[in-house]
Amino acid sequence: MQRLMMLLATSGACLGLLAVAAVAAAGANPAQRDTHSLLPTHRRQKRDWIWNQMHIDEEKNTSLPHHVGKIKSSVSRKNAKYLLKGEYVGKVFRVDAETGDVFAIERLDRENISEYHLTAVIVDKDTGENLETPSSFTIKVHDVNDPTVGDHASVMYQILKGKEYFAIDNSGRIITITKSLDREKQARYEIVVEARDAQGLRGDSGTATVLVTLQDINDNFPFFTQTKYTFVVPEDTRVGTSVGSLFVEDPDEPQNRMTKYSILRGDYQDAFTIETNPAHNEGIIKPMKPLDYEYIQQYSFIVEATDPTIDLRYMSPPAGNRAQVIINITDVDEPPIFQQPFYHFQLKENQKKPLIGTVLAMDPDAARHSIGYSIRRTSDKGQFFRVTKKGDIYNEKELDREVYPWYNLTVEAKELDSTGTPTGKESIVQVHIEVLDENDNAPEFAKPYQPKVCENAVHGQLVLQISAIDKDITPRNVKFKFTLNTENNFTLTDNHDNTANITVKYGQFDREHTKVHFLPVVISDNGMPSRTGTSTLTVAVCKCNEQGEFTFCEDMAAQVGVSIQAVVAILLCILTITVITLLVFLRRRLRKQARAHGKSVPEIHEQLVTYDEEGGGEMDTTSYDVSVLNSVRRGGAKPPRPALDARPSLYAQVQKPPRHAPGAHGGPGEMAAMIEVKKDEADHDGDGPPYDTLHIYGYEGSESIAESLSSLGTDSSDSDVDYDFLNDWGPRFKMLAELYGSDPREELLY
């Protein structure tokens, strides 16, 4: 209602402006005034005219021009000329140059322009010089119904249409006369208002149409569109997700809909909650606990839709604001469920294969399938643990707390069918294994020490204060005991606060005799059982000046020992370098051998001394230097052979057996005898290459009818040595085994 009253007051102000227009129209015809029905309102007296302001009524009915006023001079001047300057001079106003009277040359409308600003100038007629300083003044246009002029502004209002719901007073304020306005029934009203000039000049009237729009307030309760809602939900629905929506009707506008849903009564009403969606004013049902078909198959409860912002003292909730909700749960094949969200077990270090703990998972479905357990290898990369079919967890290796104090395992539970095959349903759980500490580490120095002492040190001089640490968990009452295990020029004093002092026992040191002293310090703790360790201090005897400052000391090796991991890394590096070096050496050797075989190719032509006939093939003549053979047959000397050394080759010294006289024909045994002689000489030559090697016979004429003269493809039937053992020597002797270990039944034909 307050908003409605404000709207009506605003409409009254608009009607006030309408009344002004109506009075202006009435001022021209006084005979039309209705004095018996209109009452006067505001009145004020007309102000005295001042010289820099002029006034004129709007819309005068007299003939143009209309006299506005007169420009007055402070001094009477006979030779004065009056001028006007400004935007409207000549268009709206003009001045009489002789008298200074100002006239309006067109009708004025106050609604368009209510004030005109002009400048008056008084000049000499003859010279044109200013007689006075130009002065600005204003011409104001007055309403004909101005209260300063009689009773022109008396206005009366009345409603012509809509008077059954609204009324209007003399000030133009519209008010309601009924309390039964309802926006949900009628949101807009059209009112026709008349404004009449009661005592103006003409008594004219005007009408205006006022549109009244009712603003909505939250005055309606929501109600359900149906009395029963049924939902079907699978049991694996997550907590907090939507399972269904409830819808209500609310006649109010969306910004005034404040529906609240609540569960009144029913079984397991704490299993669900209803949240309101402000965008659609709907209630979203969400489970607050996990759903289990094997436990509950159906939920039923009553819900209520209310609006807490409505004042219940003036209206009561409707009957349709309650409804029944039924939620049916459907069965789903669920994965196994562990009895605990996570497991925490403890295990003492340095123990192997005790039962650490047991995990247990069950099939929540009615089928109750068996469960298989396994440990994800990504969580146990060192394979320290294993799990049995019953879920028992054991450790396969001894654990060291100082290496890993915690192990976080991921155990999988897989559902198995009757044959033991996984069905694809599985779940996981985190198993945290804490390794408990045992006193299995001996105390050691808290840090590396590099003590020094002057060779002229005196008795009792402090050399160093040492302290100890223990890799095990150190209790608050830990006590370390220090003792010196050798007799020397040093004394160890236990301070009984887990520190000890090393001092000079006798006095000066002989640096020429011993430059470095090794002090084995025995450190023991009070653990159960007690552990004892020995750490060695390396004390350097140094030269010092008179102030006791060290001037020269021997270099000492670091006291910190090399760990096993460092030793293994060093050995691996040495082995890798050795293998690489060996491979490089073998590669170079193979390259040299290949290079040597390549250089021996041209020497093959010079290894044969002679044979009786050339092969008939063309390739045979190009494969050997036949001139060498011919020179030998003619008894000539063999051309010099570029040897590797200065000693002549044995084959170059071999003489051909004497030939028969002309006409006589040597038998085939002559060539065979010569070859046997050569072979015998080659067998006894320790410096030359073997006779039957590729170094000697690298090429053969492939088209010669004499075939090959090399013995590489033949067997030596004269030797009593069995070369079959070469097959057992490996692939490097494969070629020799094939040459000398062939079938002896094959014979060489010449």
Coordinates of N, CA and C in Angstrom, one line a residue, residues 84 270 392 458 561 597 614 674 685 707 745 750:
L84 N 18.7 47.9 -29.2 CA 18.6 46.5 -28.6 C 19.6 45.6 -29.3
D270 N 15.8 -38.3 7.8 CA 17.1 -37.7 7.9 C 18.1 -38.2 6.7
D392 N 45.8 -60.8 4.3 CA 46.9 -60.7 5.3 C 48.1 -60.1 4.5
V458 N 101.3 -26.9 24.6 CA 101.6 -27.2 26.0 C 100.6 -28.2 26.6
G561 N 84.1 -41.4 5.4 CA 84.3 -42.6 4.6 C 83.4 -42.6 3.4
H597 N 94.6 -56.7 -45.5 CA 94.1 -57.5 -46.6 C 93.9 -56.8 -47.9
E614 N 98.2 -71.7 -69.6 CA 97.2 -70.7 -69.2 C 95.8 -71.3 -69.3
M674 N 106.7 -80.1 -58.5 CA 107.1 -78.8 -58.2 C 106.2 -78.2 -57.1
D685 N 109.0 -72.5 -43.7 CA 109.4 -71.0 -43.6 C 108.5 -70.4 -42.5
E707 N 90.6 -74.5 -64.1 CA 90.0 -74.3 -62.8 C 91.1 -73.7 -61.9
R745 N 88.1 -88.3 -48.7 CA 88.0 -89.2 -49.9 C 88.1 -88.4 -51.2
Y750 N 95.1 -82.8 -61.1 CA 96.0 -81.8 -61.7 C 95.9 -82.0 -63.2

